[in-house]
């Protein structure tokens, strides 16, 4: 994990691939799997929660000192984050734009909101799942980035209070939604609860704030005992096993938030054996390519589903072939497009910032 001048926590990079894999598994159809396994695999969206919590932690680890110390302006920070997300977002959206134009079923508002990272603010699944559907989470990330810079100047206790108040607000809204609007569909094909509690950036900010709060605790030397590692993984699988019985408003993020935060926390100690595996060269490379893996896995599943057709063991063939395609494709995209494009854009941003601080005389 590249954290600028901060100490590297490569095990978190490896863990990113596990999170992306969970999301992948949740999107592959598994009709021949046992019911209990289908239930667990369907909860793979928990990987998105992990990404949001991790984002709050990593940005705090990488940028807090530079921002509060006056080394990083708001404009430069946002330009660097755009350099991180934009190349892959635009590259994976382009095929959908071209196909939409060819089929004449893509409207300008849908395309514009998606390409400008605003789709998650519209409570209509035809907007927030437009073009390359996983890109909805990038809309949330961009909102988190906008919030992060000012949050760096808020004292930790006040940020914890903000997190607690937002958490109570989300819980209260979830209780109300379960009682009155649990199955209501107003726009698109998804329920109101799906947008409010899974998509809406304002509520998903809670996970980002949890990551920032975790960083504050970690900086203060608060550590968990070794026994917490198997406990965290056990709780994750147990939560995935029973999640189907949890109302949607709670299941989509609130239910998994404590488990995900605990899972990240226990992996901050590099002395643990599993952290050594996760920080190995192979897992770090896979983790670095996990953004590309996440962004291309749904198109890969669709392609492989069509190619496999109705062959025996269809779900296993689709899963295996889509995984291979996503894995190879993500590595190629990362090595030969995403990383070079990001480095080039970030280099330009940093050179421009340097030139503005030290204009030629």
PDB file of C-alpha atoms in Angstrom, residues 29-212:
ATOM      1  CA  UNK A  29     -24.932 -16.978 -10.186  1.00  0.00           C
ATOM      2  CA  UNK A  30     -24.595 -20.203  -8.172  1.00  0.00           C
ATOM      3  CA  UNK A  31     -27.856 -22.147  -8.756  1.00  0.00           C
ATOM      4  CA  UNK A  32     -26.303 -25.568  -8.100  1.00  0.00           C
ATOM      5  CA  UNK A  33     -24.628 -24.576  -4.825  1.00  0.00           C
ATOM      6  CA  UNK A  34     -26.199 -25.560  -1.483  1.00  0.00           C
ATOM      7  CA  UNK A  35     -28.631 -22.979  -0.091  1.00  0.00           C
ATOM      8  CA  UNK A  36     -26.361 -22.042   2.816  1.00  0.00           C
ATOM      9  CA  UNK A  37     -23.454 -21.395   0.435  1.00  0.00           C
ATOM     10  CA  UNK A  38     -25.614 -19.333  -1.915  1.00  0.00           C
ATOM     11  CA  UNK A  39     -26.694 -17.264   1.083  1.00  0.00           C
ATOM     12  CA  UNK A  40     -23.111 -16.609   2.133  1.00  0.00           C
ATOM     13  CA  UNK A  41     -21.844 -15.840  -1.365  1.00  0.00           C
ATOM     14  CA  UNK A  42     -24.693 -13.383  -1.921  1.00  0.00           C
ATOM     15  CA  UNK A  43     -23.349 -11.283   0.964  1.00  0.00           C
ATOM     16  CA  UNK A  44     -20.095 -10.625  -0.857  1.00  0.00           C
ATOM     17  CA  UNK A  45     -21.132  -6.988  -1.150  1.00  0.00           C
ATOM     18  CA  UNK A  46     -19.525  -6.727   2.293  1.00  0.00           C
ATOM     19  CA  UNK A  47     -16.335  -6.157   0.291  1.00  0.00           C
ATOM     20  CA  UNK A  48     -17.610  -2.681  -0.591  1.00  0.00           C
ATOM     21  CA  UNK A  49     -17.968  -1.862   3.103  1.00  0.00           C
ATOM     22  CA  UNK A  50     -14.380  -2.951   3.587  1.00  0.00           C
ATOM     23  CA  UNK A  51     -13.246  -0.636   0.769  1.00  0.00           C
ATOM     24  CA  UNK A  52     -15.037   2.325   2.352  1.00  0.00           C
ATOM     25  CA  UNK A  53     -13.625   1.720   5.845  1.00  0.00           C
ATOM     26  CA  UNK A  54     -10.175   1.076   4.386  1.00  0.00           C
ATOM     27  CA  UNK A  55     -10.383   4.302   2.394  1.00  0.00           C
ATOM     28  CA  UNK A  56     -10.925   6.339   5.563  1.00  0.00           C
ATOM     29  CA  UNK A  57      -8.006   4.620   7.271  1.00  0.00           C
ATOM     30  CA  UNK A  58      -5.571   4.820   4.334  1.00  0.00           C
ATOM     31  CA  UNK A  59      -6.266   8.460   3.509  1.00  0.00           C
ATOM     32  CA  UNK A  60      -5.762   9.357   7.167  1.00  0.00           C
ATOM     33  CA  UNK A  61      -2.518   7.384   7.202  1.00  0.00           C
ATOM     34  CA  UNK A  62      -1.271   8.958   3.977  1.00  0.00           C
ATOM     35  CA  UNK A  63      -2.433  12.553   4.031  1.00  0.00           C
ATOM     36  CA  UNK A  64      -3.424  13.825   7.480  1.00  0.00           C
ATOM     37  CA  UNK A  65       0.052  15.094   8.390  1.00  0.00           C
ATOM     38  CA  UNK A  66       0.615  16.731   5.027  1.00  0.00           C
ATOM     39  CA  UNK A  67      -2.804  18.407   5.037  1.00  0.00           C
ATOM     40  CA  UNK A  68      -2.705  19.726   8.603  1.00  0.00           C
ATOM     41  CA  UNK A  69       0.929  20.748   8.113  1.00  0.00           C
ATOM     42  CA  UNK A  70       0.027  22.935   5.144  1.00  0.00           C
ATOM     43  CA  UNK A  71       1.931  20.853   2.565  1.00  0.00           C
ATOM     44  CA  UNK A  72      -1.206  19.821   0.671  1.00  0.00           C
ATOM     45  CA  UNK A  73      -3.874  22.172  -0.647  1.00  0.00           C
ATOM     46  CA  UNK A  74      -7.504  21.144  -1.109  1.00  0.00           C
ATOM     47  CA  UNK A  75      -7.217  21.563  -4.899  1.00  0.00           C
ATOM     48  CA  UNK A  76      -4.067  19.454  -5.104  1.00  0.00           C
ATOM     49  CA  UNK A  77      -5.551  16.723  -2.908  1.00  0.00           C
ATOM     50  CA  UNK A  78      -8.688  16.476  -5.048  1.00  0.00           C
ATOM     51  CA  UNK A  79      -6.622  16.526  -8.239  1.00  0.00           C
ATOM     52  CA  UNK A  80      -4.563  13.600  -6.932  1.00  0.00           C
ATOM     53  CA  UNK A  81      -7.713  11.651  -6.067  1.00  0.00           C
ATOM     54  CA  UNK A  82      -9.144  12.316  -9.514  1.00  0.00           C
ATOM     55  CA  UNK A  83      -5.871  11.049 -10.967  1.00  0.00           C
ATOM     56  CA  UNK A  84      -6.393   7.876  -8.957  1.00  0.00           C
ATOM     57  CA  UNK A  85      -9.976   7.143 -10.013  1.00  0.00           C
ATOM     58  CA  UNK A  86     -10.539   8.780 -13.384  1.00  0.00           C
ATOM     59  CA  UNK A  87      -8.372   6.740 -15.796  1.00  0.00           C
ATOM     60  CA  UNK A  88      -9.916   3.378 -14.961  1.00  0.00           C
ATOM     61  CA  UNK A  89     -13.411   4.803 -14.494  1.00  0.00           C
ATOM     62  CA  UNK A  90     -13.401   6.449 -17.919  1.00  0.00           C
ATOM     63  CA  UNK A  91     -11.740   3.470 -19.612  1.00  0.00           C
ATOM     64  CA  UNK A  92     -14.300   0.980 -18.290  1.00  0.00           C
ATOM     65  CA  UNK A  93     -17.221   3.333 -18.992  1.00  0.00           C
ATOM     66  CA  UNK A  94     -16.236   3.961 -22.617  1.00  0.00           C
ATOM     67  CA  UNK A  95     -17.420   0.599 -24.024  1.00  0.00           C
ATOM     68  CA  UNK A  96     -20.824   1.102 -22.368  1.00  0.00           C
ATOM     69  CA  UNK A  97     -21.078   4.618 -23.787  1.00  0.00           C
ATOM     70  CA  UNK A  98     -20.279   3.386 -27.295  1.00  0.00           C
ATOM     71  CA  UNK A  99     -22.745   0.491 -27.071  1.00  0.00           C
ATOM     72  CA  UNK A 100     -25.407   2.809 -25.623  1.00  0.00           C
ATOM     73  CA  UNK A 101     -24.943   5.263 -28.503  1.00  0.00           C
ATOM     74  CA  UNK A 102     -25.069   2.411 -31.017  1.00  0.00           C
ATOM     75  CA  UNK A 103     -28.270   0.994 -29.489  1.00  0.00           C
ATOM     76  CA  UNK A 104     -29.710   4.474 -28.929  1.00  0.00           C
ATOM     77  CA  UNK A 105     -30.629   3.657 -25.321  1.00  0.00           C
ATOM     78  CA  UNK A 106     -28.238   5.958 -23.454  1.00  0.00           C
ATOM     79  CA  UNK A 107     -29.456   9.387 -22.365  1.00  0.00           C
ATOM     80  CA  UNK A 108     -27.156  12.355 -21.870  1.00  0.00           C
ATOM     81  CA  UNK A 109     -28.096  12.906 -18.183  1.00  0.00           C
ATOM     82  CA  UNK A 110     -27.329   9.280 -17.303  1.00  0.00           C
ATOM     83  CA  UNK A 111     -23.944   9.385 -19.056  1.00  0.00           C
ATOM     84  CA  UNK A 112     -23.033  12.833 -17.682  1.00  0.00           C
ATOM     85  CA  UNK A 113     -23.851  11.977 -14.067  1.00  0.00           C
ATOM     86  CA  UNK A 114     -21.932   8.711 -14.261  1.00  0.00           C
ATOM     87  CA  UNK A 115     -18.833  10.174 -15.883  1.00  0.00           C
ATOM     88  CA  UNK A 116     -18.728  13.023 -13.348  1.00  0.00           C
ATOM     89  CA  UNK A 117     -19.041  10.710 -10.309  1.00  0.00           C
ATOM     90  CA  UNK A 118     -22.526  11.953  -9.376  1.00  0.00           C
ATOM     91  CA  UNK A 119     -24.699   8.917 -10.161  1.00  0.00           C
ATOM     92  CA  UNK A 120     -25.090   7.723  -6.565  1.00  0.00           C
ATOM     93  CA  UNK A 121     -26.973  10.876  -5.603  1.00  0.00           C
ATOM     94  CA  UNK A 122     -29.928   9.917  -7.815  1.00  0.00           C
ATOM     95  CA  UNK A 123     -32.385   7.499  -6.112  1.00  0.00           C
ATOM     96  CA  UNK A 124     -32.967   5.559  -9.329  1.00  0.00           C
ATOM     97  CA  UNK A 125     -31.113   2.335 -10.158  1.00  0.00           C
ATOM     98  CA  UNK A 126     -31.069   3.226 -13.860  1.00  0.00           C
ATOM     99  CA  UNK A 127     -28.771   6.094 -12.840  1.00  0.00           C
ATOM    100  CA  UNK A 128     -26.659   4.709 -10.005  1.00  0.00           C
ATOM    101  CA  UNK A 129     -26.132   1.369 -11.770  1.00  0.00           C
ATOM    102  CA  UNK A 130     -25.611   3.017 -15.157  1.00  0.00           C
ATOM    103  CA  UNK A 131     -22.777   2.169 -17.565  1.00  0.00           C
ATOM    104  CA  UNK A 132     -20.282  -0.010 -15.654  1.00  0.00           C
ATOM    105  CA  UNK A 133     -22.441  -0.718 -12.590  1.00  0.00           C
ATOM    106  CA  UNK A 134     -19.642  -1.067  -9.962  1.00  0.00           C
ATOM    107  CA  UNK A 135     -18.665   2.545 -10.641  1.00  0.00           C
ATOM    108  CA  UNK A 136     -21.453   3.669  -8.282  1.00  0.00           C
ATOM    109  CA  UNK A 137     -19.013   3.178  -5.414  1.00  0.00           C
ATOM    110  CA  UNK A 138     -16.604   5.659  -7.035  1.00  0.00           C
ATOM    111  CA  UNK A 139     -19.318   8.301  -6.746  1.00  0.00           C
ATOM    112  CA  UNK A 140     -19.331   7.639  -3.009  1.00  0.00           C
ATOM    113  CA  UNK A 141     -15.553   7.702  -2.806  1.00  0.00           C
ATOM    114  CA  UNK A 142     -15.438  11.080  -4.501  1.00  0.00           C
ATOM    115  CA  UNK A 143     -17.853  12.435  -1.892  1.00  0.00           C
ATOM    116  CA  UNK A 144     -15.662  10.981   0.868  1.00  0.00           C
ATOM    117  CA  UNK A 145     -12.641  12.738  -0.630  1.00  0.00           C
ATOM    118  CA  UNK A 146     -14.490  16.061  -0.631  1.00  0.00           C
ATOM    119  CA  UNK A 147     -15.301  15.568   3.051  1.00  0.00           C
ATOM    120  CA  UNK A 148     -11.882  14.259   4.079  1.00  0.00           C
ATOM    121  CA  UNK A 149      -9.845  17.456   3.729  1.00  0.00           C
ATOM    122  CA  UNK A 150     -11.945  19.546   6.166  1.00  0.00           C
ATOM    123  CA  UNK A 151     -12.354  16.529   8.477  1.00  0.00           C
ATOM    124  CA  UNK A 152      -8.577  16.444   8.937  1.00  0.00           C
ATOM    125  CA  UNK A 153      -8.830  19.728  10.854  1.00  0.00           C
ATOM    126  CA  UNK A 154     -11.505  18.407  13.221  1.00  0.00           C
ATOM    127  CA  UNK A 155     -10.123  17.076  16.501  1.00  0.00           C
ATOM    128  CA  UNK A 156     -10.438  13.299  16.856  1.00  0.00           C
ATOM    129  CA  UNK A 157     -12.964  13.384  19.753  1.00  0.00           C
ATOM    130  CA  UNK A 158     -15.258  15.601  17.697  1.00  0.00           C
ATOM    131  CA  UNK A 159     -14.917  13.289  14.684  1.00  0.00           C
ATOM    132  CA  UNK A 160     -15.854  10.367  16.924  1.00  0.00           C
ATOM    133  CA  UNK A 161     -18.918  12.310  18.065  1.00  0.00           C
ATOM    134  CA  UNK A 162     -19.827  13.036  14.433  1.00  0.00           C
ATOM    135  CA  UNK A 163     -19.466   9.337  13.634  1.00  0.00           C
ATOM    136  CA  UNK A 164     -21.675   8.375  16.569  1.00  0.00           C
ATOM    137  CA  UNK A 165     -24.356  10.919  15.618  1.00  0.00           C
ATOM    138  CA  UNK A 166     -24.357   9.818  11.986  1.00  0.00           C
ATOM    139  CA  UNK A 167     -24.542   6.198  13.121  1.00  0.00           C
ATOM    140  CA  UNK A 168     -27.550   6.931  15.335  1.00  0.00           C
ATOM    141  CA  UNK A 169     -29.214   8.781  12.457  1.00  0.00           C
ATOM    142  CA  UNK A 170     -28.706   5.859  10.084  1.00  0.00           C
ATOM    143  CA  UNK A 171     -30.014   3.378  12.663  1.00  0.00           C
ATOM    144  CA  UNK A 172     -33.098   5.511  13.307  1.00  0.00           C
ATOM    145  CA  UNK A 173     -33.758   5.803   9.579  1.00  0.00           C
ATOM    146  CA  UNK A 174     -33.251   2.055   9.144  1.00  0.00           C
ATOM    147  CA  UNK A 175     -35.791   1.281  11.872  1.00  0.00           C
ATOM    148  CA  UNK A 176     -38.283   3.641  10.252  1.00  0.00           C
ATOM    149  CA  UNK A 177     -37.622   2.201   6.792  1.00  0.00           C
ATOM    150  CA  UNK A 178     -38.169  -1.360   7.998  1.00  0.00           C
ATOM    151  CA  UNK A 179     -41.474  -0.345   9.559  1.00  0.00           C
ATOM    152  CA  UNK A 180     -42.824   1.674   6.633  1.00  0.00           C
ATOM    153  CA  UNK A 181     -40.821   1.426   3.395  1.00  0.00           C
ATOM    154  CA  UNK A 182     -38.949  -1.882   3.452  1.00  0.00           C
ATOM    155  CA  UNK A 183     -40.296  -3.062   0.067  1.00  0.00           C
ATOM    156  CA  UNK A 184     -41.310   0.200  -1.610  1.00  0.00           C
ATOM    157  CA  UNK A 185     -39.978   0.851  -5.128  1.00  0.00           C
ATOM    158  CA  UNK A 186     -40.330   4.435  -6.337  1.00  0.00           C
ATOM    159  CA  UNK A 187     -37.815   4.698  -9.187  1.00  0.00           C
ATOM    160  CA  UNK A 188     -35.843   2.132 -11.161  1.00  0.00           C
ATOM    161  CA  UNK A 189     -35.842  -1.513 -10.136  1.00  0.00           C
ATOM    162  CA  UNK A 190     -34.591  -1.325  -6.533  1.00  0.00           C
ATOM    163  CA  UNK A 191     -36.271  -0.506  -3.253  1.00  0.00           C
ATOM    164  CA  UNK A 192     -35.999   2.842  -1.537  1.00  0.00           C
ATOM    165  CA  UNK A 193     -34.080   1.094   1.241  1.00  0.00           C
ATOM    166  CA  UNK A 194     -31.536  -0.202  -1.236  1.00  0.00           C
ATOM    167  CA  UNK A 195     -30.654   3.300  -2.379  1.00  0.00           C
ATOM    168  CA  UNK A 196     -30.780   4.942   1.046  1.00  0.00           C
ATOM    169  CA  UNK A 197     -28.746   2.365   2.955  1.00  0.00           C
ATOM    170  CA  UNK A 198     -26.519   0.849   0.278  1.00  0.00           C
ATOM    171  CA  UNK A 199     -25.976   3.588  -2.301  1.00  0.00           C
ATOM    172  CA  UNK A 200     -26.603   7.019  -0.751  1.00  0.00           C
ATOM    173  CA  UNK A 201     -23.172   8.638  -0.127  1.00  0.00           C
ATOM    174  CA  UNK A 202     -24.389  10.582   2.907  1.00  0.00           C
ATOM    175  CA  UNK A 203     -25.108   7.387   4.851  1.00  0.00           C
ATOM    176  CA  UNK A 204     -22.142   5.407   3.537  1.00  0.00           C
ATOM    177  CA  UNK A 205     -19.933   8.211   4.875  1.00  0.00           C
ATOM    178  CA  UNK A 206     -20.382   6.427   8.207  1.00  0.00           C
ATOM    179  CA  UNK A 207     -18.016   3.661   7.050  1.00  0.00           C
ATOM    180  CA  UNK A 208     -15.419   6.165   5.875  1.00  0.00           C
ATOM    181  CA  UNK A 209     -15.610   7.929   9.241  1.00  0.00           C
ATOM    182  CA  UNK A 210     -15.203   4.573  10.974  1.00  0.00           C
ATOM    183  CA  UNK A 211     -11.947   4.122   9.052  1.00  0.00           C
ATOM    184  CA  UNK A 212     -10.744   7.541  10.163  1.00  0.00           C
TER     185      UNK A 212
END
